[in-house]
């Protein structure tokens, strides 16, 4: 379903619309601000839907935002891939989280307490690695 929605985002111009507003919203923060915004949006999305769905939905937005801002889209696509794979903050973000939440008697807040700091650590690490790996 997410792949179809992803194609619809690209074909209808919704991805361009969202990308334009994203670029405008973080323009004052430069390319790293845009990269962080793409990462953060993907990270939030992957906590609510599957990682494949989050990546599929964010790819056209990230690609278009990078292109509109005049940057190589590859680092932005890498940010989407990493963020979509880092779903630690909710039991519904990834199937293994859901599998251990019941037997471990974990509450939703238990995932938040451990997952949010871990997500932030991965975000900072990924953004630094992307910055060092690609020139902007």
Short mmCIF file of N, CA and C in Angstrom, two decimals:
data_model
loop_
_atom_site.label_atom_id
_atom_site.label_comp_id
_atom_site.label_asym_id
_atom_site.label_seq_id
_atom_site.Cartn_x
_atom_site.Cartn_y
_atom_site.Cartn_z
N UNK A 1 0.82 -1.20 0.00
CA UNK A 1 0.00 0.00 0.00
C UNK A 1 0.86 1.25 0.00
N UNK A 2 1.96 1.22 0.78
CA UNK A 2 2.81 2.41 0.87
C UNK A 2 3.50 2.69 -0.46
N UNK A 3 3.83 1.65 -1.22
CA UNK A 3 4.46 1.87 -2.51
C UNK A 3 3.52 2.58 -3.47
N UNK A 4 2.25 2.20 -3.44
CA UNK A 4 1.26 2.88 -4.27
C UNK A 4 1.08 4.33 -3.85
N UNK A 5 1.04 4.57 -2.56
CA UNK A 5 0.92 5.95 -2.07
C UNK A 5 2.16 6.75 -2.44
N UNK A 6 3.32 6.11 -2.38
CA UNK A 6 4.56 6.77 -2.76
C UNK A 6 4.53 7.21 -4.22
N UNK A 7 4.05 6.32 -5.08
CA UNK A 7 3.92 6.68 -6.50
C UNK A 7 2.91 7.80 -6.69
N UNK A 8 1.84 7.75 -5.94
CA UNK A 8 0.83 8.80 -6.03
C UNK A 8 1.39 10.14 -5.56
N UNK A 9 2.20 10.13 -4.52
CA UNK A 9 2.84 11.36 -4.05
C UNK A 9 3.67 11.99 -5.17
N UNK A 10 4.42 11.16 -5.87
CA UNK A 10 5.27 11.66 -6.93
C UNK A 10 4.47 12.13 -8.14
N UNK A 11 3.47 11.35 -8.55
CA UNK A 11 2.72 11.68 -9.77
C UNK A 11 1.76 12.85 -9.61
N UNK A 12 1.20 13.02 -8.43
CA UNK A 12 0.22 14.10 -8.23
C UNK A 12 0.86 15.44 -7.89
N UNK A 13 2.14 15.41 -7.59
CA UNK A 13 2.81 16.64 -7.19
C UNK A 13 2.79 16.88 -5.69
N UNK A 14 2.20 15.96 -4.95
CA UNK A 14 2.15 16.11 -3.49
C UNK A 14 3.55 16.06 -2.90
N UNK A 15 4.43 15.21 -3.44
CA UNK A 15 5.80 15.14 -2.94
C UNK A 15 6.51 16.46 -3.16
N UNK A 16 6.31 17.06 -4.33
CA UNK A 16 6.93 18.36 -4.61
C UNK A 16 6.38 19.44 -3.68
N UNK A 17 5.08 19.40 -3.43
CA UNK A 17 4.45 20.36 -2.52
C UNK A 17 5.03 20.24 -1.11
N UNK A 18 5.08 19.01 -0.60
CA UNK A 18 5.62 18.78 0.74
C UNK A 18 7.11 19.11 0.81
N UNK A 19 7.85 18.73 -0.22
CA UNK A 19 9.28 19.02 -0.26
C UNK A 19 9.54 20.52 -0.27
N UNK A 20 8.76 21.25 -1.05
CA UNK A 20 8.92 22.71 -1.13
C UNK A 20 8.71 23.34 0.24
N UNK A 21 7.67 22.92 0.93
CA UNK A 21 7.40 23.48 2.26
C UNK A 21 8.46 23.05 3.28
N UNK A 22 8.97 21.85 3.14
CA UNK A 22 10.03 21.39 4.03
C UNK A 22 11.29 22.22 3.81
N UNK A 23 11.65 22.44 2.56
CA UNK A 23 12.84 23.24 2.23
C UNK A 23 12.67 24.66 2.78
N UNK A 24 11.50 25.25 2.58
CA UNK A 24 11.25 26.60 3.09
C UNK A 24 11.31 26.66 4.61
N UNK A 25 10.77 25.65 5.28
CA UNK A 25 10.70 25.66 6.74
C UNK A 25 12.08 25.59 7.40
N UNK A 26 13.01 24.92 6.77
CA UNK A 26 14.33 24.75 7.39
C UNK A 26 15.44 25.48 6.63
N UNK A 27 15.09 26.38 5.73
CA UNK A 27 16.08 27.08 4.91
C UNK A 27 17.13 27.79 5.76
N UNK A 28 16.73 28.34 6.88
CA UNK A 28 17.67 29.08 7.74
C UNK A 28 18.73 28.18 8.35
N UNK A 29 18.50 26.88 8.36
CA UNK A 29 19.43 25.94 8.99
C UNK A 29 20.38 25.28 7.99
N UNK A 30 20.26 25.62 6.72
CA UNK A 30 21.17 25.10 5.71
C UNK A 30 20.92 23.64 5.36
N UNK A 31 21.90 23.07 4.69
CA UNK A 31 21.76 21.71 4.18
C UNK A 31 21.67 20.69 5.32
N UNK A 32 22.40 20.91 6.39
CA UNK A 32 22.33 19.96 7.51
C UNK A 32 20.98 20.04 8.21
N UNK A 33 20.38 21.21 8.23
CA UNK A 33 19.04 21.34 8.78
C UNK A 33 18.02 20.59 7.94
N UNK A 34 18.17 20.68 6.63
CA UNK A 34 17.27 19.95 5.73
C UNK A 34 17.48 18.44 5.88
N UNK A 35 18.73 18.03 5.96
CA UNK A 35 19.02 16.61 6.14
C UNK A 35 18.44 16.10 7.47
N UNK A 36 18.61 16.89 8.52
CA UNK A 36 18.07 16.50 9.83
C UNK A 36 16.55 16.45 9.81
N UNK A 37 15.92 17.38 9.11
CA UNK A 37 14.45 17.40 9.02
C UNK A 37 13.94 16.17 8.28
N UNK A 38 14.61 15.80 7.20
CA UNK A 38 14.23 14.59 6.45
C UNK A 38 14.41 13.37 7.34
N UNK A 39 15.52 13.30 8.05
CA UNK A 39 15.78 12.17 8.94
C UNK A 39 14.71 12.11 10.03
N UNK A 40 14.44 13.24 10.66
CA UNK A 40 13.48 13.28 11.76
C UNK A 40 12.07 12.91 11.30
N UNK A 41 11.65 13.43 10.14
CA UNK A 41 10.32 13.09 9.62
C UNK A 41 10.21 11.59 9.35
N UNK A 42 11.26 11.02 8.78
CA UNK A 42 11.26 9.58 8.51
C UNK A 42 11.26 8.79 9.82
N UNK A 43 12.02 9.26 10.79
CA UNK A 43 12.11 8.58 12.08
C UNK A 43 10.76 8.55 12.79
N UNK A 44 10.07 9.67 12.77
CA UNK A 44 8.74 9.71 13.40
C UNK A 44 7.78 8.78 12.67
N UNK A 45 7.84 8.81 11.35
CA UNK A 45 6.95 7.98 10.55
C UNK A 45 7.20 6.49 10.78
N UNK A 46 8.46 6.11 10.90
CA UNK A 46 8.77 4.68 11.05
C UNK A 46 8.36 4.13 12.41
N UNK A 47 8.11 5.00 13.37
CA UNK A 47 7.62 4.55 14.67
C UNK A 47 6.12 4.22 14.62
N UNK A 48 5.45 4.70 13.58
CA UNK A 48 4.00 4.52 13.48
C UNK A 48 3.57 3.52 12.42
N UNK A 49 4.39 3.39 11.38
CA UNK A 49 4.09 2.44 10.30
C UNK A 49 5.32 1.58 10.07
N UNK A 50 5.26 0.66 9.15
CA UNK A 50 6.41 -0.22 8.89
C UNK A 50 7.59 0.59 8.36
N UNK A 51 8.78 0.04 8.54
CA UNK A 51 9.96 0.74 8.03
C UNK A 51 9.95 0.82 6.51
N UNK A 52 9.45 -0.21 5.85
CA UNK A 52 9.35 -0.16 4.38
C UNK A 52 8.39 0.93 3.95
N UNK A 53 7.27 1.05 4.65
CA UNK A 53 6.29 2.08 4.33
C UNK A 53 6.85 3.47 4.55
N UNK A 54 7.55 3.66 5.65
CA UNK A 54 8.15 4.97 5.94
C UNK A 54 9.16 5.35 4.87
N UNK A 55 9.99 4.40 4.48
CA UNK A 55 10.99 4.67 3.44
C UNK A 55 10.32 4.98 2.11
N UNK A 56 9.30 4.21 1.77
CA UNK A 56 8.60 4.42 0.50
C UNK A 56 7.91 5.78 0.46
N UNK A 57 7.32 6.19 1.57
CA UNK A 57 6.62 7.47 1.60
C UNK A 57 7.57 8.66 1.63
N UNK A 58 8.70 8.51 2.31
CA UNK A 58 9.63 9.63 2.44
C UNK A 58 10.59 9.77 1.27
N UNK A 59 10.82 8.69 0.54
CA UNK A 59 11.78 8.76 -0.57
C UNK A 59 11.47 9.88 -1.56
N UNK A 60 10.25 9.95 -2.11
CA UNK A 60 10.01 11.01 -3.10
C UNK A 60 10.09 12.41 -2.49
N UNK A 61 9.73 12.55 -1.24
CA UNK A 61 9.80 13.86 -0.58
C UNK A 61 11.26 14.25 -0.38
N UNK A 62 12.07 13.32 0.13
CA UNK A 62 13.49 13.60 0.37
C UNK A 62 14.23 13.88 -0.93
N UNK A 63 13.96 13.08 -1.95
CA UNK A 63 14.62 13.25 -3.24
C UNK A 63 14.29 14.62 -3.83
N UNK A 64 13.01 14.97 -3.80
CA UNK A 64 12.57 16.24 -4.36
C UNK A 64 13.10 17.42 -3.54
N UNK A 65 13.10 17.29 -2.22
CA UNK A 65 13.61 18.37 -1.37
C UNK A 65 15.09 18.62 -1.65
N UNK A 66 15.87 17.56 -1.74
CA UNK A 66 17.30 17.71 -2.02
C UNK A 66 17.52 18.36 -3.38
N UNK A 67 16.80 17.89 -4.37
CA UNK A 67 16.93 18.44 -5.72
C UNK A 67 16.52 19.90 -5.76
N UNK A 68 15.41 20.23 -5.11
CA UNK A 68 14.94 21.61 -5.10
C UNK A 68 15.94 22.54 -4.41
N UNK A 69 16.60 22.03 -3.37
CA UNK A 69 17.57 22.83 -2.64
C UNK A 69 18.94 22.86 -3.34
N UNK A 70 19.07 22.12 -4.43
CA UNK A 70 20.30 22.12 -5.20
C UNK A 70 21.38 21.20 -4.66
N UNK A 71 20.99 20.13 -3.99
CA UNK A 71 21.94 19.21 -3.39
C UNK A 71 21.81 17.82 -4.01
N UNK A 72 22.88 17.05 -3.89
CA UNK A 72 22.87 15.66 -4.32
C UNK A 72 21.84 14.90 -3.49
N UNK A 73 20.90 14.21 -4.11
CA UNK A 73 19.87 13.51 -3.34
C UNK A 73 20.35 12.25 -2.63
N UNK A 74 21.49 11.71 -3.00
CA UNK A 74 21.95 10.45 -2.42
C UNK A 74 22.10 10.52 -0.89
N UNK A 75 22.74 11.54 -0.32
CA UNK A 75 22.81 11.59 1.15
C UNK A 75 21.44 11.64 1.81
N UNK A 76 20.48 12.26 1.17
CA UNK A 76 19.14 12.34 1.72
C UNK A 76 18.44 10.99 1.66
N UNK A 77 18.68 10.26 0.59
CA UNK A 77 18.12 8.91 0.47
C UNK A 77 18.76 7.99 1.51
N UNK A 78 20.04 8.14 1.75
CA UNK A 78 20.71 7.36 2.79
C UNK A 78 20.11 7.69 4.16
N UNK A 79 19.86 8.96 4.41
CA UNK A 79 19.23 9.37 5.68
C UNK A 79 17.86 8.72 5.84
N UNK A 80 17.09 8.67 4.77
CA UNK A 80 15.78 8.02 4.82
C UNK A 80 15.94 6.54 5.14
N UNK A 81 16.89 5.88 4.49
CA UNK A 81 17.09 4.44 4.72
C UNK A 81 17.49 4.15 6.16
N UNK A 82 18.40 4.95 6.70
CA UNK A 82 18.84 4.72 8.08
C UNK A 82 17.72 5.03 9.05
N UNK A 83 17.06 6.16 8.87
CA UNK A 83 15.98 6.55 9.79
C UNK A 83 14.83 5.55 9.76
N UNK A 84 14.51 5.05 8.58
CA UNK A 84 13.41 4.09 8.47
C UNK A 84 13.76 2.76 9.15
N UNK A 85 15.05 2.49 9.28
CA UNK A 85 15.48 1.23 9.90
C UNK A 85 15.67 1.35 11.41
N UNK A 86 15.58 2.54 11.93
CA UNK A 86 15.83 2.77 13.36
C UNK A 86 14.52 3.00 14.11
N UNK A 87 13.74 1.97 14.24
CA UNK A 87 12.45 2.10 14.93
C UNK A 87 12.53 1.42 16.29
N UNK A 88 12.94 2.19 17.28
CA UNK A 88 13.16 1.65 18.62
C UNK A 88 12.19 2.20 19.66
N UNK A 89 11.46 3.27 19.35
CA UNK A 89 10.74 4.01 20.38
C UNK A 89 9.30 3.57 20.62
N UNK A 90 8.78 2.67 19.82
CA UNK A 90 7.41 2.20 20.05
C UNK A 90 7.35 0.69 19.81
N UNK A 91 6.42 0.03 20.47
CA UNK A 91 6.27 -1.40 20.22
C UNK A 91 5.67 -1.69 18.85
N UNK A 92 5.02 -0.72 18.24
CA UNK A 92 4.40 -0.95 16.93
C UNK A 92 5.31 -0.59 15.77
N UNK A 93 6.48 -0.02 16.05
CA UNK A 93 7.38 0.41 14.99
C UNK A 93 8.04 -0.71 14.23
N UNK A 94 8.23 -1.84 14.88
CA UNK A 94 8.87 -2.97 14.22
C UNK A 94 8.34 -4.26 14.82
N UNK A 95 8.26 -5.29 14.02
CA UNK A 95 7.60 -6.51 14.46
C UNK A 95 8.28 -7.16 15.67
N UNK A 96 9.60 -7.11 15.76
CA UNK A 96 10.25 -7.72 16.92
C UNK A 96 9.97 -6.93 18.20
N UNK A 97 9.80 -5.62 18.08
CA UNK A 97 9.39 -4.83 19.25
C UNK A 97 8.05 -5.34 19.77
N UNK A 98 7.14 -5.58 18.85
CA UNK A 98 5.81 -6.06 19.22
C UNK A 98 5.89 -7.47 19.80
N UNK A 99 6.76 -8.29 19.26
CA UNK A 99 6.89 -9.67 19.73
C UNK A 99 7.41 -9.74 21.17
N UNK A 100 8.30 -8.84 21.56
CA UNK A 100 8.86 -8.90 22.91
C UNK A 100 8.05 -8.09 23.92
N UNK A 101 7.20 -7.20 23.45
CA UNK A 101 6.47 -6.33 24.39
C UNK A 101 5.51 -7.12 25.27
N UNK A 102 4.83 -8.10 24.74
CA UNK A 102 3.90 -8.91 25.52
C UNK A 102 4.59 -9.80 26.54
N UNK A 103 5.47 -10.71 26.08
CA UNK A 103 6.14 -11.60 27.02
C UNK A 103 7.00 -10.85 28.06
N UNK A 104 7.54 -9.70 27.68
CA UNK A 104 8.36 -8.93 28.60
C UNK A 104 7.58 -8.00 29.49
N UNK A 105 6.26 -7.96 29.31
CA UNK A 105 5.39 -7.04 30.05
C UNK A 105 5.85 -5.59 29.93
N UNK A 106 6.33 -5.22 28.74
CA UNK A 106 6.77 -3.86 28.51
C UNK A 106 5.58 -2.98 28.17
N UNK A 107 5.58 -1.79 28.71
CA UNK A 107 4.55 -0.80 28.40
C UNK A 107 5.05 0.07 27.26
N UNK A 108 4.14 0.81 26.69
CA UNK A 108 4.49 1.74 25.62
C UNK A 108 5.56 2.71 26.10
N UNK A 109 5.41 3.19 27.32
CA UNK A 109 6.37 4.16 27.87
C UNK A 109 7.76 3.55 28.08
N UNK A 110 7.83 2.25 28.30
CA UNK A 110 9.14 1.60 28.42
C UNK A 110 9.92 1.73 27.11
N UNK A 111 9.22 1.55 26.01
CA UNK A 111 9.87 1.70 24.71
C UNK A 111 10.30 3.14 24.49
N UNK A 112 9.47 4.10 24.90
CA UNK A 112 9.82 5.51 24.75
C UNK A 112 11.06 5.87 25.56
N UNK A 113 11.12 5.40 26.79
CA UNK A 113 12.25 5.74 27.68
C UNK A 113 13.59 5.28 27.12
N UNK A 114 13.61 4.13 26.53
CA UNK A 114 14.85 3.59 25.98
C UNK A 114 15.01 3.95 24.51
N UNK A 115 13.92 3.92 23.77
CA UNK A 115 13.98 4.11 22.33
C UNK A 115 14.26 5.51 21.86
N UNK A 116 13.69 6.51 22.52
CA UNK A 116 13.91 7.90 22.08
C UNK A 116 15.39 8.28 22.21
N UNK A 117 16.05 8.04 23.36
CA UNK A 117 17.48 8.35 23.41
C UNK A 117 18.30 7.56 22.38
N UNK A 118 17.93 6.30 22.17
CA UNK A 118 18.64 5.50 21.18
C UNK A 118 18.42 6.06 19.78
N UNK A 119 17.20 6.46 19.46
CA UNK A 119 16.91 7.08 18.16
C UNK A 119 17.72 8.36 17.98
N UNK A 120 17.82 9.17 19.03
CA UNK A 120 18.59 10.42 18.94
C UNK A 120 20.08 10.13 18.73
N UNK A 121 20.59 9.12 19.42
CA UNK A 121 21.99 8.74 19.25
C UNK A 121 22.26 8.27 17.83
N UNK A 122 21.39 7.44 17.31
CA UNK A 122 21.54 6.96 15.93
C UNK A 122 21.42 8.12 14.95
N UNK A 123 20.51 9.05 15.22
CA UNK A 123 20.34 10.21 14.34
C UNK A 123 21.62 11.04 14.27
N UNK A 124 22.17 11.37 15.42
CA UNK A 124 23.40 12.18 15.45
C UNK A 124 24.54 11.44 14.75
N UNK A 125 24.68 10.17 15.04
CA UNK A 125 25.73 9.36 14.42
C UNK A 125 25.55 9.29 12.91
N UNK A 126 24.33 9.06 12.47
CA UNK A 126 24.06 8.96 11.03
C UNK A 126 24.31 10.29 10.33
N UNK A 127 23.86 11.38 10.92
CA UNK A 127 24.06 12.69 10.28
C UNK A 127 25.54 13.03 10.18
N UNK A 128 26.30 12.72 11.21
CA UNK A 128 27.75 12.96 11.15
C UNK A 128 28.39 12.08 10.08
N UNK A 129 28.02 10.81 10.05
CA UNK A 129 28.59 9.90 9.05
C UNK A 129 28.22 10.33 7.63
N UNK A 130 26.99 10.74 7.44
CA UNK A 130 26.56 11.20 6.11
C UNK A 130 27.33 12.46 5.72
N UNK A 131 27.49 13.36 6.67
CA UNK A 131 28.22 14.61 6.40
C UNK A 131 29.67 14.32 6.03
N UNK A 132 30.28 13.37 6.71
CA UNK A 132 31.67 13.01 6.41
C UNK A 132 31.79 12.20 5.12
N UNK A 133 30.76 11.46 4.78
CA UNK A 133 30.80 10.59 3.61
C UNK A 133 30.48 11.27 2.30
N UNK A 134 29.73 12.36 2.35
CA UNK A 134 29.35 13.07 1.14
C UNK A 134 29.63 14.56 1.31
N UNK A 135 30.07 15.18 0.24
CA UNK A 135 30.28 16.63 0.30
C UNK A 135 28.99 17.33 -0.11
N UNK A 136 28.76 18.45 0.53
CA UNK A 136 27.55 19.23 0.23
C UNK A 136 27.94 20.55 -0.39
#
